[in-house]
Short mmCIF file of N, CA and C in Angstrom, two decimals:
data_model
loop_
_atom_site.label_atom_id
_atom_site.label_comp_id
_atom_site.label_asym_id
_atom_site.label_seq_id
_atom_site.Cartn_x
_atom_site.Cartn_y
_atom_site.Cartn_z
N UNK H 1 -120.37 62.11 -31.24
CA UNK H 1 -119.94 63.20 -32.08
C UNK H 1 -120.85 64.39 -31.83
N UNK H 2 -120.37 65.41 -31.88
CA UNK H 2 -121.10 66.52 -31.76
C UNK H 2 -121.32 67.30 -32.94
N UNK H 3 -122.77 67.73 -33.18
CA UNK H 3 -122.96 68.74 -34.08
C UNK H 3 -122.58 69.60 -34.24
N UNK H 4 -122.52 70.32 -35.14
CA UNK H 4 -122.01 72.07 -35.19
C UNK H 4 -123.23 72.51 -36.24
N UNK H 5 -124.29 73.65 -36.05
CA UNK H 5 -125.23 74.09 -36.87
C UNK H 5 -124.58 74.99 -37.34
N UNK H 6 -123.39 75.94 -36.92
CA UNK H 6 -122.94 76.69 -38.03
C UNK H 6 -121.99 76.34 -37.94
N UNK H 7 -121.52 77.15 -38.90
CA UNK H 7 -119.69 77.24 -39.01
C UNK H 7 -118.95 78.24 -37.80
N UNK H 8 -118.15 77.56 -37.11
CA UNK H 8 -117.38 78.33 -36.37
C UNK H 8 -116.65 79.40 -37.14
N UNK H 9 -116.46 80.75 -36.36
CA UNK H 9 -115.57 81.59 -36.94
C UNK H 9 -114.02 81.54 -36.40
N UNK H 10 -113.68 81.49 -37.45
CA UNK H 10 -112.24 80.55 -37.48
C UNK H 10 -111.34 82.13 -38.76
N UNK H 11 -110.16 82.35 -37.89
CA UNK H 11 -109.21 83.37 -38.17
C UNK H 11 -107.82 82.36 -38.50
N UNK H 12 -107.02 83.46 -39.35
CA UNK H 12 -106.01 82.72 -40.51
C UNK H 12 -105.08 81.97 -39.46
N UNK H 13 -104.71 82.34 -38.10
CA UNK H 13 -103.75 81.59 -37.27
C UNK H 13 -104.87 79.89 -36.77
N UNK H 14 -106.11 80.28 -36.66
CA UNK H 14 -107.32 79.09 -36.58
C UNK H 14 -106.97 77.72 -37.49
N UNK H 15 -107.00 78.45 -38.95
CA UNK H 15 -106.76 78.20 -40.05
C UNK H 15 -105.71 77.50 -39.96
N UNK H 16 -104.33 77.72 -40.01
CA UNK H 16 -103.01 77.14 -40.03
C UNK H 16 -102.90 76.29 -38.53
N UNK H 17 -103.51 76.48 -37.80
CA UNK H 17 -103.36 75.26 -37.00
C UNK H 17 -104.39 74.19 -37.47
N UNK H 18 -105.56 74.18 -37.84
CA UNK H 18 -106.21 72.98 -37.95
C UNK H 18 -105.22 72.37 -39.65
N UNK H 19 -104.94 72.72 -40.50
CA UNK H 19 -104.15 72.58 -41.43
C UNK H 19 -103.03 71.69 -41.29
N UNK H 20 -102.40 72.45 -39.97
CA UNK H 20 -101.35 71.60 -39.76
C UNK H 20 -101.72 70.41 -38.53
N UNK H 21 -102.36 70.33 -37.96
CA UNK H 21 -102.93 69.07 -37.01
C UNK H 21 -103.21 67.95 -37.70
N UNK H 22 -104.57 68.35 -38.74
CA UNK H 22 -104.98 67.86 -39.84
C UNK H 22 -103.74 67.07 -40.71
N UNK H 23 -102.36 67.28 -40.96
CA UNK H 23 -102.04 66.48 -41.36
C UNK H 23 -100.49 66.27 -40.50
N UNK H 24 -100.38 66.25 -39.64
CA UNK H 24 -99.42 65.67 -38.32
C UNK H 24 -100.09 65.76 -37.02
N UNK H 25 -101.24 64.85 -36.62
CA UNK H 25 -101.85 64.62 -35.17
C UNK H 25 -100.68 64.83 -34.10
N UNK H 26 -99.56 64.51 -34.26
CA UNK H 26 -98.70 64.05 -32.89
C UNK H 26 -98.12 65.36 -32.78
N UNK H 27 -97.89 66.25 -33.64
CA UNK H 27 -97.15 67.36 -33.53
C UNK H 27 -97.03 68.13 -32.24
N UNK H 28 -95.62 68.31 -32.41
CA UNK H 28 -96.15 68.76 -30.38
C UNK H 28 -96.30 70.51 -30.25
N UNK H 29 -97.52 70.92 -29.17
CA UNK H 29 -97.94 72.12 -29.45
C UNK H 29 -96.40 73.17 -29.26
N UNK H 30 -95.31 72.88 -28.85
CA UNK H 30 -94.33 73.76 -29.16
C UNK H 30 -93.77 74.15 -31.08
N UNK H 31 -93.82 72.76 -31.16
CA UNK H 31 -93.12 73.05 -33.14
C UNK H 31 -94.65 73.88 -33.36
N UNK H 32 -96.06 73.07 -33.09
CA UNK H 32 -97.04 73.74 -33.79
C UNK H 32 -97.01 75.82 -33.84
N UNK H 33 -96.63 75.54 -31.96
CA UNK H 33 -96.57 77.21 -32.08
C UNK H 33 -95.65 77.47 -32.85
N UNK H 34 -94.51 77.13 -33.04
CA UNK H 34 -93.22 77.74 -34.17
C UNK H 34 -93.89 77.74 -35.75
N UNK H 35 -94.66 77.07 -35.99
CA UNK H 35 -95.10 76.96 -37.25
C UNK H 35 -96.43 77.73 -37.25
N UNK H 36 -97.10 78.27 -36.71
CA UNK H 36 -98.06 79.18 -36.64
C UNK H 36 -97.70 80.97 -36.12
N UNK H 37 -96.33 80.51 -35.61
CA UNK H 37 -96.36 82.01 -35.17
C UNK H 37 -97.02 82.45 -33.85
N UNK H 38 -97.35 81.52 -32.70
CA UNK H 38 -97.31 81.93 -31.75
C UNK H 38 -96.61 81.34 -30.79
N UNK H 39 -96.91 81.54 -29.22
CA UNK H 39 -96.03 81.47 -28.22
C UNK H 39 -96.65 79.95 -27.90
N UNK H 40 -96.28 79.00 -27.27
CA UNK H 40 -96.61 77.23 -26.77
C UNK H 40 -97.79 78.02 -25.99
N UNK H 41 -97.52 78.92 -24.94
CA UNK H 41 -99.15 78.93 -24.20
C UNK H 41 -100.06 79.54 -25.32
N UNK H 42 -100.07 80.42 -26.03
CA UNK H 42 -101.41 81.03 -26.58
C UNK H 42 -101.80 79.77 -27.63
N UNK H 43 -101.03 79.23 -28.22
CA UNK H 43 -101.17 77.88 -29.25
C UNK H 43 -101.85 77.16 -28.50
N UNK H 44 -101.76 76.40 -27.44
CA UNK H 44 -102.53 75.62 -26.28
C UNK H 44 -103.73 76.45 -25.87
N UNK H 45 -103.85 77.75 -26.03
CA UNK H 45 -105.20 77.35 -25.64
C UNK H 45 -105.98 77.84 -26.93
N UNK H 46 -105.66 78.02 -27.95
CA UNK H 46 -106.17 78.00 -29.55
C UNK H 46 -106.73 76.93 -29.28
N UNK H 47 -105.93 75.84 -29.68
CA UNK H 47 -105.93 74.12 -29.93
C UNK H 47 -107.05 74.20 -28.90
N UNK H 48 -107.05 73.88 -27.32
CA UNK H 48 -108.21 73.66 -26.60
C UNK H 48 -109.25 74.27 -27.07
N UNK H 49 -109.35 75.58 -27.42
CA UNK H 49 -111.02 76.19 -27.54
C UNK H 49 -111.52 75.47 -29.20
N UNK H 50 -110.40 75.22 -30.07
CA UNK H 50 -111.03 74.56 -30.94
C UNK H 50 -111.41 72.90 -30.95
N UNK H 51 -110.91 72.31 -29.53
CA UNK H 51 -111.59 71.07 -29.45
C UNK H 51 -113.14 71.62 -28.63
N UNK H 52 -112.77 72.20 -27.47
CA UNK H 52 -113.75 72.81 -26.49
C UNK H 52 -115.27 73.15 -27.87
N UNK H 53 -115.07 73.42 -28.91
CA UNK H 53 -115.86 74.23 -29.79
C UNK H 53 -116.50 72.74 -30.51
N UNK H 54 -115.71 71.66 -30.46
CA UNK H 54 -116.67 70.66 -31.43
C UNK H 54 -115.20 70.63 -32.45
N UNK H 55 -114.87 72.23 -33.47
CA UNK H 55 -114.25 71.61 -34.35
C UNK H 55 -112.80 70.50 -34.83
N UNK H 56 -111.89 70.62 -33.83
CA UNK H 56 -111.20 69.11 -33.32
C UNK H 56 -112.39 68.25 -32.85
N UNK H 57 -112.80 67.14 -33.29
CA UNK H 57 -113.06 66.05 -32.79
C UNK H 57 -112.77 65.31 -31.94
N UNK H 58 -111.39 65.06 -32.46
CA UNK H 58 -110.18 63.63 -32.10
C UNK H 58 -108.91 63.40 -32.73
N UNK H 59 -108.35 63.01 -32.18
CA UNK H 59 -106.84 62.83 -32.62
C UNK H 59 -106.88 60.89 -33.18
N UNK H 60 -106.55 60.33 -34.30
CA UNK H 60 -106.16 59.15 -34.51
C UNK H 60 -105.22 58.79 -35.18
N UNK H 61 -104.36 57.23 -35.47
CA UNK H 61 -104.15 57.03 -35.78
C UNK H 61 -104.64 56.24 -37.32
N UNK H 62 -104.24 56.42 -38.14
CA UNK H 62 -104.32 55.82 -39.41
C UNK H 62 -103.97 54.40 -39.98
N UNK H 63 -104.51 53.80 -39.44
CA UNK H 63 -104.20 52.37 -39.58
C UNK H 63 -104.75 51.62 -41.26
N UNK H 64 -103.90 51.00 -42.03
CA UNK H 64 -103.97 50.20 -43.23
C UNK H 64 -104.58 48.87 -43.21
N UNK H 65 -106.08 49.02 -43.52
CA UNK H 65 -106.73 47.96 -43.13
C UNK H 65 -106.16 46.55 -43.75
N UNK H 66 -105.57 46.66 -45.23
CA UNK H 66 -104.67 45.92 -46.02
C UNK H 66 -103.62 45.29 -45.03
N UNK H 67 -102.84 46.20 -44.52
CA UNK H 67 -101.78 45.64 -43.54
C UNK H 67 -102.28 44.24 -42.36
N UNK H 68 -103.50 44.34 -42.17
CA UNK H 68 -104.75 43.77 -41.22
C UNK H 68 -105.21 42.69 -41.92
N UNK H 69 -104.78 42.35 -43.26
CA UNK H 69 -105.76 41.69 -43.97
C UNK H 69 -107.04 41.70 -44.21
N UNK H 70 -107.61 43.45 -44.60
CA UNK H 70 -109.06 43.81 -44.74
C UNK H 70 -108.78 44.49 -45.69
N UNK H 71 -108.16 44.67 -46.81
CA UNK H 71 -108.20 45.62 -47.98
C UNK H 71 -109.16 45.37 -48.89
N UNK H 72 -109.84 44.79 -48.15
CA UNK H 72 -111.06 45.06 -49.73
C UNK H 72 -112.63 45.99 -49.07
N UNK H 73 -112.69 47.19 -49.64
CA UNK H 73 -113.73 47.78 -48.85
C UNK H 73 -115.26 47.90 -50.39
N UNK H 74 -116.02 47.00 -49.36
CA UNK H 74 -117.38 47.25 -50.00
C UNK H 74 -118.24 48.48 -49.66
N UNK H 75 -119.14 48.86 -50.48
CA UNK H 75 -120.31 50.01 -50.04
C UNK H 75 -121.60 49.05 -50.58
N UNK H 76 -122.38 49.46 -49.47
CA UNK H 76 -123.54 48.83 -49.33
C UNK H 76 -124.42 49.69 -48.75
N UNK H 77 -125.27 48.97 -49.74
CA UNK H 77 -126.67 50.23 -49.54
C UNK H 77 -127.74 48.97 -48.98
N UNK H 78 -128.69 50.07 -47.72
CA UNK H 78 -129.57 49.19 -47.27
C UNK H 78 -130.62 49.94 -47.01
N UNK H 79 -132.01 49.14 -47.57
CA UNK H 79 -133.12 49.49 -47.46
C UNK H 79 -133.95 49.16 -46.86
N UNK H 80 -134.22 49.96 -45.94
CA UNK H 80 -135.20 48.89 -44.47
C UNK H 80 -136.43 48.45 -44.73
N UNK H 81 -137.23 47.73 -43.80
CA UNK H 81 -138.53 47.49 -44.32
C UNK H 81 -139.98 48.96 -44.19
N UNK H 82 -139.44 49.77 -43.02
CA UNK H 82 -139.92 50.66 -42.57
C UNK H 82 -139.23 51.72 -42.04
N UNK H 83 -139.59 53.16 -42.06
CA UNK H 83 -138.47 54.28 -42.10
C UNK H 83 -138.99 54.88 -40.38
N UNK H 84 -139.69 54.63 -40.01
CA UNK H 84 -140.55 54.86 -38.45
C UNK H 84 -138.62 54.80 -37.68
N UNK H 85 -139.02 55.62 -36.73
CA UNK H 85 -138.04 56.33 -35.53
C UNK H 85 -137.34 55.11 -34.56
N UNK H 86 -138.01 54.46 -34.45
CA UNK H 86 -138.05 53.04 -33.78
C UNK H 86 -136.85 52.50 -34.50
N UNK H 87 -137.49 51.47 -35.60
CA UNK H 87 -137.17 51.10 -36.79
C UNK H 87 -135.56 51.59 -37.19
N UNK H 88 -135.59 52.77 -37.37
CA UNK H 88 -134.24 53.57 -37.79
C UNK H 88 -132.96 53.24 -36.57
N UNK H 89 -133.75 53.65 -35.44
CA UNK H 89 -132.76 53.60 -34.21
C UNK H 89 -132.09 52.22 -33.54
N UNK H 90 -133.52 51.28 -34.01
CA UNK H 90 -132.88 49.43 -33.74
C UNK H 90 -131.79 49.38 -34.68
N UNK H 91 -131.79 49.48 -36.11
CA UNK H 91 -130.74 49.60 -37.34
C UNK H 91 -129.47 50.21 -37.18
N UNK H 92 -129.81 51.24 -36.28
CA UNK H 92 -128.50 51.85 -35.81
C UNK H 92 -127.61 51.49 -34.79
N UNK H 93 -128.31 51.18 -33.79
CA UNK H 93 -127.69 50.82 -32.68
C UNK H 93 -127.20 49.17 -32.98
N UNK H 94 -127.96 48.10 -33.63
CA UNK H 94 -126.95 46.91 -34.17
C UNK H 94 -126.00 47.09 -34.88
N UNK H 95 -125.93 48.34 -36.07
CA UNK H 95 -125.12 48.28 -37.15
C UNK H 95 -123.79 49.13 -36.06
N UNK H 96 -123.73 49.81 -35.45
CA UNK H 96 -122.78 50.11 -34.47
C UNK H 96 -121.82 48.99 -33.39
N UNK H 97 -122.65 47.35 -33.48
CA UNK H 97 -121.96 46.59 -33.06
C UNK H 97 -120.62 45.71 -34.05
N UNK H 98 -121.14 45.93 -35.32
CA UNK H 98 -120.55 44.89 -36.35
C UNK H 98 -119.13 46.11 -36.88
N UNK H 99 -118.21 45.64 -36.27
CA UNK H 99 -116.54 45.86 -36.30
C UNK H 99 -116.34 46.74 -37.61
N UNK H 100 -116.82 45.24 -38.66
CA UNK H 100 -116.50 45.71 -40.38
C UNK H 100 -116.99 46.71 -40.71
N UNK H 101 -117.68 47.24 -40.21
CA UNK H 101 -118.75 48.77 -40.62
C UNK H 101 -117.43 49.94 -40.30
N UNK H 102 -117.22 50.45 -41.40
CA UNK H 102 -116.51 51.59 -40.97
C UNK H 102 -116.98 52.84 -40.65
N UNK H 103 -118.15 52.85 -41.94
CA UNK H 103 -118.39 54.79 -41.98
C UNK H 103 -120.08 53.75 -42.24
N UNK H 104 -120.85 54.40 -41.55
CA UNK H 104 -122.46 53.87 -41.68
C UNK H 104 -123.36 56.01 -42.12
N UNK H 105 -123.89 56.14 -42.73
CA UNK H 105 -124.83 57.27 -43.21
C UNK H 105 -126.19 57.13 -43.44
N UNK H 106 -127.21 57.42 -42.77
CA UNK H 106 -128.58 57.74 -42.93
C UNK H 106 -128.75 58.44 -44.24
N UNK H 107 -129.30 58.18 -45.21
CA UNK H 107 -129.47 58.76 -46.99
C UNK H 107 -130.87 59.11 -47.37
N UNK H 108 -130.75 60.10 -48.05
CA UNK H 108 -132.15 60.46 -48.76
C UNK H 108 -131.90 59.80 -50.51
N UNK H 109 -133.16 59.35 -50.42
CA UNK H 109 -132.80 58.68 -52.00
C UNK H 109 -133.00 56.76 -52.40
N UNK H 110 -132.80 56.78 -52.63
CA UNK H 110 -133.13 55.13 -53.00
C UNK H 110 -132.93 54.41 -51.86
N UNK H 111 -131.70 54.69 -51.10
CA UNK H 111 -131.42 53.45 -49.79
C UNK H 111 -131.74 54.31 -49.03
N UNK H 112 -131.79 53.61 -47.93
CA UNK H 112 -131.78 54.56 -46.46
C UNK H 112 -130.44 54.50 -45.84
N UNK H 113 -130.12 53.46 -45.82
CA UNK H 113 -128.51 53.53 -45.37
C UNK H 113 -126.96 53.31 -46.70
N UNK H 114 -126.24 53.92 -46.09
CA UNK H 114 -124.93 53.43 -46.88
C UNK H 114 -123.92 53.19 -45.97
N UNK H 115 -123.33 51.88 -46.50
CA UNK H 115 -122.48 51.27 -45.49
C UNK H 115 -120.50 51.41 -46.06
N UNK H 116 -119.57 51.91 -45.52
CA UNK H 116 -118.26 50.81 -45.72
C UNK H 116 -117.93 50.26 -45.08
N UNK H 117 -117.99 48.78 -45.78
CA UNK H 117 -117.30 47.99 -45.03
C UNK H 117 -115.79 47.55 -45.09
N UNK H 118 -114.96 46.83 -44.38
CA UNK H 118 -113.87 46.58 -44.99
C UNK H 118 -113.71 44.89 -44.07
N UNK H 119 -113.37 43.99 -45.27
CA UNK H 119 -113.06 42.56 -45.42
C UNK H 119 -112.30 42.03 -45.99
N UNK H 120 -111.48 40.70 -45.56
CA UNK H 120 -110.46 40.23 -46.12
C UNK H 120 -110.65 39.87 -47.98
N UNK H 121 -111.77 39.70 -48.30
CA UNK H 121 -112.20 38.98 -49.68
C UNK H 121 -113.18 39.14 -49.77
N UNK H 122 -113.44 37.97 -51.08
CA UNK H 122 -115.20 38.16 -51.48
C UNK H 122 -115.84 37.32 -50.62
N UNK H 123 -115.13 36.00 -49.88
CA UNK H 123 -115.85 34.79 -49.04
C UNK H 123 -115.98 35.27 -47.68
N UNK H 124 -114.77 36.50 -47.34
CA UNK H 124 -115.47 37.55 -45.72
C UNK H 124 -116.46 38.23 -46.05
N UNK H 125 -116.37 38.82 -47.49
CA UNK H 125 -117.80 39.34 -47.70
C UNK H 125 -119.28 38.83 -47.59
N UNK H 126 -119.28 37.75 -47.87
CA UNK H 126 -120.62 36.80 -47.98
C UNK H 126 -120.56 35.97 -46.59
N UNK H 127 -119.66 35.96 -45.72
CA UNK H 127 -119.60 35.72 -44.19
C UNK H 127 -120.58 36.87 -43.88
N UNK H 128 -120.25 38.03 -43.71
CA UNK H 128 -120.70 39.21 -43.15
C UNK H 128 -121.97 39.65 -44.03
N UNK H 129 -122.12 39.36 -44.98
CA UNK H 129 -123.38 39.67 -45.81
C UNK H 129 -124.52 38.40 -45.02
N UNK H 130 -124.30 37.40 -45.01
CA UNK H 130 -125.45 36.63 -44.59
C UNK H 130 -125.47 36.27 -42.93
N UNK H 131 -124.39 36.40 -42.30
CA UNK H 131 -124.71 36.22 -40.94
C UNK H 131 -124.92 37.71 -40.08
N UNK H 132 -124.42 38.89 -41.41
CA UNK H 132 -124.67 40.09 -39.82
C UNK H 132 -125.63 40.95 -40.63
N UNK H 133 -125.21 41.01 -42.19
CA UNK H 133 -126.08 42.57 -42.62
C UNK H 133 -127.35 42.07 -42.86
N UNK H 134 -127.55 40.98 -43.54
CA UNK H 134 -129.31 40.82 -43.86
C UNK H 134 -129.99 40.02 -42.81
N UNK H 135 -129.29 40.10 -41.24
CA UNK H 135 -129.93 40.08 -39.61
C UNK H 135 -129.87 40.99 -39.48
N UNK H 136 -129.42 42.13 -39.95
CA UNK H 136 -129.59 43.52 -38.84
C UNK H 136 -131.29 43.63 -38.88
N UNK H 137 -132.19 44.61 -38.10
CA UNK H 137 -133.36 44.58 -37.53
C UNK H 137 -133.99 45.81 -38.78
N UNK H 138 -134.98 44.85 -39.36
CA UNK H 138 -135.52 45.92 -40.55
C UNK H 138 -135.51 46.02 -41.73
N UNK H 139 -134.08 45.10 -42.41
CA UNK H 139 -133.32 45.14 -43.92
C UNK H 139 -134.46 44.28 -44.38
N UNK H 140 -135.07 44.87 -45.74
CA UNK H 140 -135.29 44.83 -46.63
C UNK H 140 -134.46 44.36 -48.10
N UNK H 141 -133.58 45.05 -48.09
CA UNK H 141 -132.99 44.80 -49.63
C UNK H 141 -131.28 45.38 -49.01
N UNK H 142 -130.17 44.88 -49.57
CA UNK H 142 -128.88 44.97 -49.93
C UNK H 142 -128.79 44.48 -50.92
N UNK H 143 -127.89 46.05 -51.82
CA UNK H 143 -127.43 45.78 -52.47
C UNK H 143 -125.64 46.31 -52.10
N UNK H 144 -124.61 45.58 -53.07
CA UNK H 144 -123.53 46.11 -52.58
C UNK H 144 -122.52 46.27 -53.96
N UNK H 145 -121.64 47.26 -53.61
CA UNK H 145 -120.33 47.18 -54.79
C UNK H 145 -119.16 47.25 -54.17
N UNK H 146 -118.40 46.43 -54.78
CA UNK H 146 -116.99 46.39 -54.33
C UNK H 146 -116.02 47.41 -54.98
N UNK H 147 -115.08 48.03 -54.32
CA UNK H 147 -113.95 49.18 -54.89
C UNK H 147 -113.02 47.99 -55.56
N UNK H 148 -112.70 48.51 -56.73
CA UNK H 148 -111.32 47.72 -57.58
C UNK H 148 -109.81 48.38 -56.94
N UNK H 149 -109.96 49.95 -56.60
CA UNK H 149 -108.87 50.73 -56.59
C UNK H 149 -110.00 51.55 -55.44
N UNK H 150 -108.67 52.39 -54.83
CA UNK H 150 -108.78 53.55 -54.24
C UNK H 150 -107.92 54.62 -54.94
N UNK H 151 -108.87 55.74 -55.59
CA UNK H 151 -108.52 56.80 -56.13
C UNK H 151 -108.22 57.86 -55.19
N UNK H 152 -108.92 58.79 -54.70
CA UNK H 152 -108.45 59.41 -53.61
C UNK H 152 -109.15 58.73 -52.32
N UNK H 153 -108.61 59.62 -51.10
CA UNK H 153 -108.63 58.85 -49.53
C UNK H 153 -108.17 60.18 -48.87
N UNK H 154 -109.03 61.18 -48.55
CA UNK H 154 -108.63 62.15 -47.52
C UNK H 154 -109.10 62.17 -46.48
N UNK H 155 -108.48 62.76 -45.57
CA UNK H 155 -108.67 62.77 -44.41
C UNK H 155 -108.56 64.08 -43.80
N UNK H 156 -108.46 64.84 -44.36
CA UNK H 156 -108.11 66.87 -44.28
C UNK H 156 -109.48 67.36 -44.76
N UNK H 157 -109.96 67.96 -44.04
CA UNK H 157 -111.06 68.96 -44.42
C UNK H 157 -110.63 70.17 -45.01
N UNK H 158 -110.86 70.70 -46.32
CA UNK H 158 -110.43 71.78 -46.48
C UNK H 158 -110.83 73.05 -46.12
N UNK H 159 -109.75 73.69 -45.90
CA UNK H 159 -109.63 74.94 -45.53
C UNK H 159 -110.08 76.15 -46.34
N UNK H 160 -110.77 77.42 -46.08
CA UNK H 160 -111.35 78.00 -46.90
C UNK H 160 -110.96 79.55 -46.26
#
């Protein structure tokens, strides 16, 4: 992934294309130009300079981990034994092997890490709690909470 230290400057046709990408990936750059108001070539190379720029990422699909038999997503917080550069980077580079990890974050504040995971139950949970998260290189302490519901779930960055 690539950084961005500032904010790109991004104009109202900028705007209405990431808007509309943001919520139809497949859209093909002809409807996009009809829906933005420009021509298929100047839309194409919008779209490119805003991947070229960092702010497109990636294009995915949205897959229902439920559908998979993984609808139950835990957050887990983990506290290493030591916060040293080393230390941080072994933690990272294992926790990047284990599948169930969806979204992993470096934290200021009580944990050092926060994890989602997503597992079939509470008995995949305690599979993956004792054979992968309290082996990863460094853990100290997990603690974890399970979601009852999903309230919101976006995936659109808003537009400003």
């Amino acid at each position: 992934m690539r950084w961005i230290m500032r904010p790109i400057d991004l104009d109202a046709i900028d705007r209405k294309i990431l808007i509309k990408v943001q919520a139809d990936g497949r859209i093909s750059v002809a409807d996009l130009a009809d829906h933005v108001g420009l021509s298929p070539s100047a839309c194409h190379r919008r779209l490119k300079r805003l991947e070229d720029e960092g702010v497109i990422e990636g294009y995915v699909a949205l897959v229902s981990p439920a559908a998979l038999g993984r609808g139950t997503s835990v957050f887990v917080q983990i506290t290493l034994d030591r916060q040293q550069d080393q230390d941080l980077r072994a933690f990272e580079a294992k926790v990047m092997e284990c599948p169930e990890v969806m979204e992993c974050y470096l934290m200021a504040g009580d944990a050092d890490f926060m994890l989602r995971v997503v597992v079939a139950d509470g008995s995949d949970y305690e599979r993956l709690h004792t054979q992968t998260l309290t082996r990863l290189p460094g853990v100290a302490r997990v603690r974890s909470s399970f979601t009852l519901r999903t309230v919101a779930k976006r995936t659109s960055v808003p537009m400003r």
